PDB file of C-alpha atoms in Angstrom:
ATOM      1  CA  UNK A   1     144.582 181.142-106.980  1.00 47.00           C
ATOM      2  CA  UNK A   2     147.230 181.928-104.373  1.00 58.00           C
ATOM      3  CA  UNK A   3     148.466 179.748-101.558  1.00 66.00           C
ATOM      4  CA  UNK A   4     145.658 177.484-100.304  1.00 68.00           C
ATOM      5  CA  UNK A   5     144.963 177.176 -96.597  1.00 74.00           C
ATOM      6  CA  UNK A   6     146.637 174.176 -94.883  1.00 81.00           C
ATOM      7  CA  UNK A   7     143.241 173.438 -93.367  1.00 85.00           C
ATOM      8  CA  UNK A   8     141.058 171.093 -95.382  1.00 92.00           C
ATOM      9  CA  UNK A   9     137.365 170.786 -94.740  1.00 95.00           C
ATOM     10  CA  UNK A  10     134.192 168.918 -95.619  1.00 96.00           C
ATOM     11  CA  UNK A  11     131.936 171.946 -95.427  1.00 97.00           C
ATOM     12  CA  UNK A  12     130.681 171.728 -98.985  1.00 97.00           C
ATOM     13  CA  UNK A  13     129.929 168.023 -98.708  1.00 97.00           C
ATOM     14  CA  UNK A  14     128.073 168.438 -95.400  1.00 97.00           C
ATOM     15  CA  UNK A  15     126.214 171.520 -96.592  1.00 97.00           C
ATOM     16  CA  UNK A  16     125.038 169.763 -99.740  1.00 96.00           C
ATOM     17  CA  UNK A  17     123.971 166.703 -97.713  1.00 95.00           C
ATOM     18  CA  UNK A  18     121.596 169.017 -95.845  1.00 95.00           C
ATOM     19  CA  UNK A  19     120.434 170.787 -98.974  1.00 96.00           C
ATOM     20  CA  UNK A  20     121.648 174.164 -97.734  1.00 96.00           C
ATOM     21  CA  UNK A  21     122.854 176.984 -99.940  1.00 96.00           C
ATOM     22  CA  UNK A  22     126.046 178.905 -99.217  1.00 96.00           C
ATOM     23  CA  UNK A  23     123.928 181.941 -98.357  1.00 93.00           C
ATOM     24  CA  UNK A  24     121.866 179.938 -95.840  1.00 95.00           C
ATOM     25  CA  UNK A  25     124.958 178.514 -94.188  1.00 97.00           C
ATOM     26  CA  UNK A  26     126.530 181.959 -94.100  1.00 95.00           C
ATOM     27  CA  UNK A  27     123.446 183.426 -92.476  1.00 94.00           C
ATOM     28  CA  UNK A  28     123.358 180.612 -89.915  1.00 96.00           C
ATOM     29  CA  UNK A  29     126.944 181.174 -88.766  1.00 96.00           C
ATOM     30  CA  UNK A  30     127.130 184.945 -89.284  1.00 94.00           C
ATOM     31  CA  UNK A  31     129.331 185.315 -92.359  1.00 95.00           C
ATOM     32  CA  UNK A  32     128.680 186.254 -95.977  1.00 92.00           C
ATOM     33  CA  UNK A  33     128.033 183.829 -98.832  1.00 91.00           C
ATOM     34  CA  UNK A  34     131.412 184.784-100.275  1.00 91.00           C
ATOM     35  CA  UNK A  35     133.159 183.772 -97.062  1.00 94.00           C
ATOM     36  CA  UNK A  36     131.434 180.377 -97.090  1.00 96.00           C
ATOM     37  CA  UNK A  37     132.586 179.942-100.702  1.00 95.00           C
ATOM     38  CA  UNK A  38     136.141 180.923 -99.706  1.00 94.00           C
ATOM     39  CA  UNK A  39     136.090 178.378 -96.822  1.00 95.00           C
ATOM     40  CA  UNK A  40     134.865 175.625 -99.132  1.00 96.00           C
ATOM     41  CA  UNK A  41     137.565 176.431-101.685  1.00 93.00           C
ATOM     42  CA  UNK A  42     140.292 176.507 -98.988  1.00 91.00           C
ATOM     43  CA  UNK A  43     140.965 180.177 -99.650  1.00 90.00           C
ATOM     44  CA  UNK A  44     140.097 181.150 -96.097  1.00 92.00           C
ATOM     45  CA  UNK A  45     140.604 179.465 -92.734  1.00 92.00           C
ATOM     46  CA  UNK A  46     137.653 180.416 -90.530  1.00 94.00           C
ATOM     47  CA  UNK A  47     138.057 181.606 -86.969  1.00 95.00           C
ATOM     48  CA  UNK A  48     137.821 178.984 -84.251  1.00 95.00           C
ATOM     49  CA  UNK A  49     134.407 180.357 -83.303  1.00 96.00           C
ATOM     50  CA  UNK A  50     133.078 179.996 -86.858  1.00 96.00           C
ATOM     51  CA  UNK A  51     134.587 176.524 -87.155  1.00 97.00           C
ATOM     52  CA  UNK A  52     132.694 175.482 -84.003  1.00 97.00           C
ATOM     53  CA  UNK A  53     129.499 177.126 -85.258  1.00 97.00           C
ATOM     54  CA  UNK A  54     129.740 175.175 -88.521  1.00 97.00           C
ATOM     55  CA  UNK A  55     130.478 171.912 -86.733  1.00 97.00           C
ATOM     56  CA  UNK A  56     127.583 172.422 -84.296  1.00 97.00           C
ATOM     57  CA  UNK A  57     125.237 173.255 -87.148  1.00 96.00           C
ATOM     58  CA  UNK A  58     126.176 169.994 -88.865  1.00 96.00           C
ATOM     59  CA  UNK A  59     126.018 168.132 -85.511  1.00 95.00           C
ATOM     60  CA  UNK A  60     129.611 166.983 -85.885  1.00 95.00           C
ATOM     61  CA  UNK A  61     132.845 167.464 -84.010  1.00 95.00           C
ATOM     62  CA  UNK A  62     135.176 170.166 -85.319  1.00 96.00           C
ATOM     63  CA  UNK A  63     137.702 167.501 -86.290  1.00 95.00           C
ATOM     64  CA  UNK A  64     135.045 165.773 -88.396  1.00 95.00           C
ATOM     65  CA  UNK A  65     134.562 168.933 -90.444  1.00 97.00           C
ATOM     66  CA  UNK A  66     138.067 170.411 -90.488  1.00 96.00           C
ATOM     67  CA  UNK A  67     141.373 168.596 -90.857  1.00 94.00           C
ATOM     68  CA  UNK A  68     145.009 169.472 -91.348  1.00 90.00           C
ATOM     69  CA  UNK A  69     146.043 168.942 -94.954  1.00 83.00           C
ATOM     70  CA  UNK A  70     149.310 170.929 -95.019  1.00 72.00           C
ATOM     71  CA  UNK A  71     152.777 169.519 -94.534  1.00 66.00           C
TER      72      UNK A  71
ATOM     73  CA  UNK B   1     132.138 189.292-106.505  1.00 78.00           C
ATOM     74  CA  UNK B   2     131.712 190.532-102.920  1.00 80.00           C
ATOM     75  CA  UNK B   3     130.386 194.074-102.502  1.00 87.00           C
ATOM     76  CA  UNK B   4     133.510 195.011-100.568  1.00 89.00           C
ATOM     77  CA  UNK B   5     135.706 193.834-103.438  1.00 91.00           C
ATOM     78  CA  UNK B   6     133.634 195.930-105.858  1.00 92.00           C
ATOM     79  CA  UNK B   7     134.037 198.808-103.416  1.00 94.00           C
ATOM     80  CA  UNK B   8     137.830 198.346-103.466  1.00 96.00           C
ATOM     81  CA  UNK B   9     137.818 198.416-107.287  1.00 96.00           C
ATOM     82  CA  UNK B  10     135.835 201.664-107.194  1.00 97.00           C
ATOM     83  CA  UNK B  11     138.347 203.209-104.796  1.00 97.00           C
ATOM     84  CA  UNK B  12     141.263 202.093-106.978  1.00 97.00           C
ATOM     85  CA  UNK B  13     139.562 203.759-109.952  1.00 97.00           C
ATOM     86  CA  UNK B  14     138.818 206.921-107.951  1.00 97.00           C
ATOM     87  CA  UNK B  15     142.405 207.142-106.672  1.00 97.00           C
ATOM     88  CA  UNK B  16     143.860 206.571-110.149  1.00 97.00           C
ATOM     89  CA  UNK B  17     141.606 209.217-111.685  1.00 96.00           C
ATOM     90  CA  UNK B  18     142.266 211.660-108.857  1.00 96.00           C
ATOM     91  CA  UNK B  19     146.004 211.025-108.934  1.00 96.00           C
ATOM     92  CA  UNK B  20     146.154 211.433-112.712  1.00 97.00           C
ATOM     93  CA  UNK B  21     144.208 214.680-112.510  1.00 96.00           C
ATOM     94  CA  UNK B  22     146.456 216.051-109.759  1.00 97.00           C
ATOM     95  CA  UNK B  23     149.726 214.990-111.420  1.00 96.00           C
ATOM     96  CA  UNK B  24     148.652 216.464-114.746  1.00 97.00           C
ATOM     97  CA  UNK B  25     147.546 219.738-113.160  1.00 96.00           C
ATOM     98  CA  UNK B  26     150.833 220.109-111.261  1.00 97.00           C
ATOM     99  CA  UNK B  27     152.816 219.253-114.407  1.00 96.00           C
ATOM    100  CA  UNK B  28     150.946 221.872-116.452  1.00 96.00           C
ATOM    101  CA  UNK B  29     151.319 224.538-113.749  1.00 95.00           C
ATOM    102  CA  UNK B  30     155.020 223.738-113.397  1.00 95.00           C
ATOM    103  CA  UNK B  31     155.538 223.855-117.160  1.00 95.00           C
ATOM    104  CA  UNK B  32     153.933 227.328-117.219  1.00 94.00           C
ATOM    105  CA  UNK B  33     156.119 228.577-114.373  1.00 93.00           C
ATOM    106  CA  UNK B  34     159.290 226.933-115.615  1.00 94.00           C
ATOM    107  CA  UNK B  35     159.859 225.396-112.159  1.00 93.00           C
ATOM    108  CA  UNK B  36     158.046 223.146-109.691  1.00 93.00           C
ATOM    109  CA  UNK B  37     154.726 224.868-108.945  1.00 95.00           C
ATOM    110  CA  UNK B  38     154.037 225.472-105.244  1.00 95.00           C
ATOM    111  CA  UNK B  39     151.233 223.377-103.724  1.00 95.00           C
ATOM    112  CA  UNK B  40     147.866 225.038-104.197  1.00 93.00           C
ATOM    113  CA  UNK B  41     144.895 224.523-101.881  1.00 96.00           C
ATOM    114  CA  UNK B  42     142.287 224.784-104.690  1.00 95.00           C
ATOM    115  CA  UNK B  43     143.962 221.886-106.505  1.00 95.00           C
ATOM    116  CA  UNK B  44     143.836 219.719-103.387  1.00 96.00           C
ATOM    117  CA  UNK B  45     140.175 220.679-102.886  1.00 97.00           C
ATOM    118  CA  UNK B  46     139.302 219.739-106.501  1.00 96.00           C
ATOM    119  CA  UNK B  47     141.262 216.475-106.107  1.00 96.00           C
ATOM    120  CA  UNK B  48     139.298 215.654-102.939  1.00 96.00           C
ATOM    121  CA  UNK B  49     135.947 216.523-104.544  1.00 97.00           C
ATOM    122  CA  UNK B  50     136.792 214.373-107.584  1.00 96.00           C
ATOM    123  CA  UNK B  51     137.781 211.475-105.342  1.00 96.00           C
ATOM    124  CA  UNK B  52     134.610 211.725-103.253  1.00 97.00           C
ATOM    125  CA  UNK B  53     132.376 212.159-106.332  1.00 97.00           C
ATOM    126  CA  UNK B  54     133.757 209.069-108.106  1.00 96.00           C
ATOM    127  CA  UNK B  55     133.558 207.067-104.872  1.00 96.00           C
ATOM    128  CA  UNK B  56     129.963 208.103-104.133  1.00 97.00           C
ATOM    129  CA  UNK B  57     128.673 207.568-107.696  1.00 96.00           C
ATOM    130  CA  UNK B  58     130.554 204.267-107.938  1.00 96.00           C
ATOM    131  CA  UNK B  59     129.171 203.001-104.643  1.00 94.00           C
ATOM    132  CA  UNK B  60     125.623 203.992-105.555  1.00 94.00           C
ATOM    133  CA  UNK B  61     125.975 202.033-108.809  1.00 93.00           C
ATOM    134  CA  UNK B  62     127.540 199.088-106.942  1.00 92.00           C
ATOM    135  CA  UNK B  63     124.693 199.126-104.395  1.00 92.00           C
ATOM    136  CA  UNK B  64     122.192 198.823-107.225  1.00 89.00           C
ATOM    137  CA  UNK B  65     124.071 195.909-108.799  1.00 85.00           C
ATOM    138  CA  UNK B  66     124.924 194.088-105.552  1.00 82.00           C
ATOM    139  CA  UNK B  67     121.959 195.252-103.480  1.00 81.00           C
ATOM    140  CA  UNK B  68     121.888 192.079-101.358  1.00 77.00           C
ATOM    141  CA  UNK B  69     125.395 192.555 -99.976  1.00 78.00           C
ATOM    142  CA  UNK B  70     125.508 196.354 -99.921  1.00 80.00           C
ATOM    143  CA  UNK B  71     124.131 196.846 -96.423  1.00 79.00           C
ATOM    144  CA  UNK B  72     125.668 193.757 -94.858  1.00 81.00           C
ATOM    145  CA  UNK B  73     128.110 194.363 -92.015  1.00 86.00           C
ATOM    146  CA  UNK B  74     131.725 193.247 -92.464  1.00 90.00           C
ATOM    147  CA  UNK B  75     132.246 189.642 -91.436  1.00 93.00           C
ATOM    148  CA  UNK B  76     135.432 188.065 -90.016  1.00 96.00           C
ATOM    149  CA  UNK B  77     137.025 187.569 -93.451  1.00 95.00           C
ATOM    150  CA  UNK B  78     136.276 191.157 -94.488  1.00 94.00           C
ATOM    151  CA  UNK B  79     137.835 192.420 -91.260  1.00 95.00           C
ATOM    152  CA  UNK B  80     140.921 190.215 -91.645  1.00 95.00           C
ATOM    153  CA  UNK B  81     141.422 191.378 -95.231  1.00 95.00           C
ATOM    154  CA  UNK B  82     140.973 195.037 -94.262  1.00 95.00           C
ATOM    155  CA  UNK B  83     143.421 194.710 -91.374  1.00 96.00           C
ATOM    156  CA  UNK B  84     146.113 192.983 -93.471  1.00 96.00           C
ATOM    157  CA  UNK B  85     145.764 195.412 -96.361  1.00 97.00           C
ATOM    158  CA  UNK B  86     145.888 198.383 -94.005  1.00 97.00           C
ATOM    159  CA  UNK B  87     148.923 196.973 -92.187  1.00 98.00           C
ATOM    160  CA  UNK B  88     150.903 196.368 -95.388  1.00 97.00           C
ATOM    161  CA  UNK B  89     149.943 199.689 -96.985  1.00 98.00           C
ATOM    162  CA  UNK B  90     151.172 201.512 -93.884  1.00 98.00           C
ATOM    163  CA  UNK B  91     154.690 200.441 -94.915  1.00 98.00           C
ATOM    164  CA  UNK B  92     154.209 202.208 -98.262  1.00 98.00           C
ATOM    165  CA  UNK B  93     153.322 205.401 -96.422  1.00 98.00           C
ATOM    166  CA  UNK B  94     156.180 204.975 -93.951  1.00 98.00           C
ATOM    167  CA  UNK B  95     158.803 204.312 -96.621  1.00 98.00           C
ATOM    168  CA  UNK B  96     157.434 207.184 -98.708  1.00 98.00           C
ATOM    169  CA  UNK B  97     157.552 209.683 -95.860  1.00 98.00           C
ATOM    170  CA  UNK B  98     161.031 208.630 -94.707  1.00 98.00           C
ATOM    171  CA  UNK B  99     162.276 208.810 -98.315  1.00 98.00           C
ATOM    172  CA  UNK B 100     160.699 212.256 -98.660  1.00 98.00           C
ATOM    173  CA  UNK B 101     162.481 213.431 -95.515  1.00 97.00           C
ATOM    174  CA  UNK B 102     165.745 212.047 -96.885  1.00 97.00           C
ATOM    175  CA  UNK B 103     165.215 213.947-100.123  1.00 97.00           C
ATOM    176  CA  UNK B 104     164.484 217.090 -98.093  1.00 97.00           C
ATOM    177  CA  UNK B 105     167.759 216.704 -96.210  1.00 97.00           C
ATOM    178  CA  UNK B 106     169.631 216.545 -99.512  1.00 96.00           C
ATOM    179  CA  UNK B 107     167.539 219.196-101.247  1.00 92.00           C
ATOM    180  CA  UNK B 108     165.626 221.355 -98.738  1.00 94.00           C
ATOM    181  CA  UNK B 109     162.654 222.375-100.866  1.00 94.00           C
ATOM    182  CA  UNK B 110     159.331 222.532 -99.046  1.00 95.00           C
ATOM    183  CA  UNK B 111     157.263 222.277-102.236  1.00 95.00           C
ATOM    184  CA  UNK B 112     158.976 219.047-103.239  1.00 96.00           C
ATOM    185  CA  UNK B 113     158.553 217.667 -99.727  1.00 97.00           C
ATOM    186  CA  UNK B 114     154.792 218.363 -99.914  1.00 97.00           C
ATOM    187  CA  UNK B 115     154.431 216.609-103.258  1.00 97.00           C
ATOM    188  CA  UNK B 116     156.481 213.604-102.186  1.00 97.00           C
ATOM    189  CA  UNK B 117     154.524 213.131 -98.951  1.00 98.00           C
ATOM    190  CA  UNK B 118     151.218 213.650-100.785  1.00 97.00           C
ATOM    191  CA  UNK B 119     152.258 211.096-103.416  1.00 97.00           C
ATOM    192  CA  UNK B 120     153.192 208.667-100.627  1.00 98.00           C
ATOM    193  CA  UNK B 121     149.721 209.099 -99.158  1.00 97.00           C
ATOM    194  CA  UNK B 122     148.087 208.477-102.545  1.00 97.00           C
ATOM    195  CA  UNK B 123     150.240 205.396-103.190  1.00 97.00           C
ATOM    196  CA  UNK B 124     149.556 204.065 -99.718  1.00 98.00           C
ATOM    197  CA  UNK B 125     145.796 204.379-100.267  1.00 97.00           C
ATOM    198  CA  UNK B 126     146.108 202.784-103.684  1.00 98.00           C
ATOM    199  CA  UNK B 127     148.152 199.911-102.227  1.00 98.00           C
ATOM    200  CA  UNK B 128     145.567 199.371 -99.495  1.00 98.00           C
ATOM    201  CA  UNK B 129     142.684 198.892-101.919  1.00 97.00           C
ATOM    202  CA  UNK B 130     144.783 196.908-104.423  1.00 97.00           C
ATOM    203  CA  UNK B 131     145.816 194.552-101.602  1.00 97.00           C
ATOM    204  CA  UNK B 132     142.194 194.154-100.533  1.00 96.00           C
ATOM    205  CA  UNK B 133     141.345 193.040-104.080  1.00 96.00           C
ATOM    206  CA  UNK B 134     144.292 190.628-104.062  1.00 95.00           C
ATOM    207  CA  UNK B 135     143.291 189.148-100.696  1.00 94.00           C
ATOM    208  CA  UNK B 136     139.675 188.700-101.806  1.00 92.00           C
ATOM    209  CA  UNK B 137     140.943 186.651-104.764  1.00 90.00           C
ATOM    210  CA  UNK B 138     143.603 184.499-103.133  1.00 86.00           C
ATOM    211  CA  UNK B 139     143.922 182.572 -99.894  1.00 78.00           C
ATOM    212  CA  UNK B 140     144.060 184.745 -96.799  1.00 78.00           C
TER     213      UNK B 140
END
């Protein structure tokens, strides 16, 4: 619904690899479960700080988790 | 559904109920007088009490349903949505007030000016919560 974010991400894939729930990931990076769901569905582009927190949690670089998918 | 989205729905409901009550009361008073009724403080007080009552009861019910999220502080997405909705709804208030002043210049009636500015305030609040709902459902 609505215009998707031009930022793509692998958050869902990486979260599921680690067996984490959206609520657990949200708690780990300081956002709500709904915000994690919105990030995974490309309905919300996280702040740079949250993007780094997610990447650090998954022990990846930011560019391994987030990528530009817009034109 | 996020607690804050439920909260926005409650406020939309409260504002619609309050606005309908106020508009109906003014229409009935005006019909009795045969002209636009002057603004009355008791009506504004009842409107405010109705608004607060619906909001409080609605939020208590929402807290019971979504008890996990109810006490959680706003996160970055909540804050971004609130800021955008507030920013856009401020235009509704601004346009409404400027239009009201224009109407006053053409027809200098203080009662009408009050109602138009009050309606602008109600519409601005309604727009703010409606936009929050929209932003929670689409990309932001």
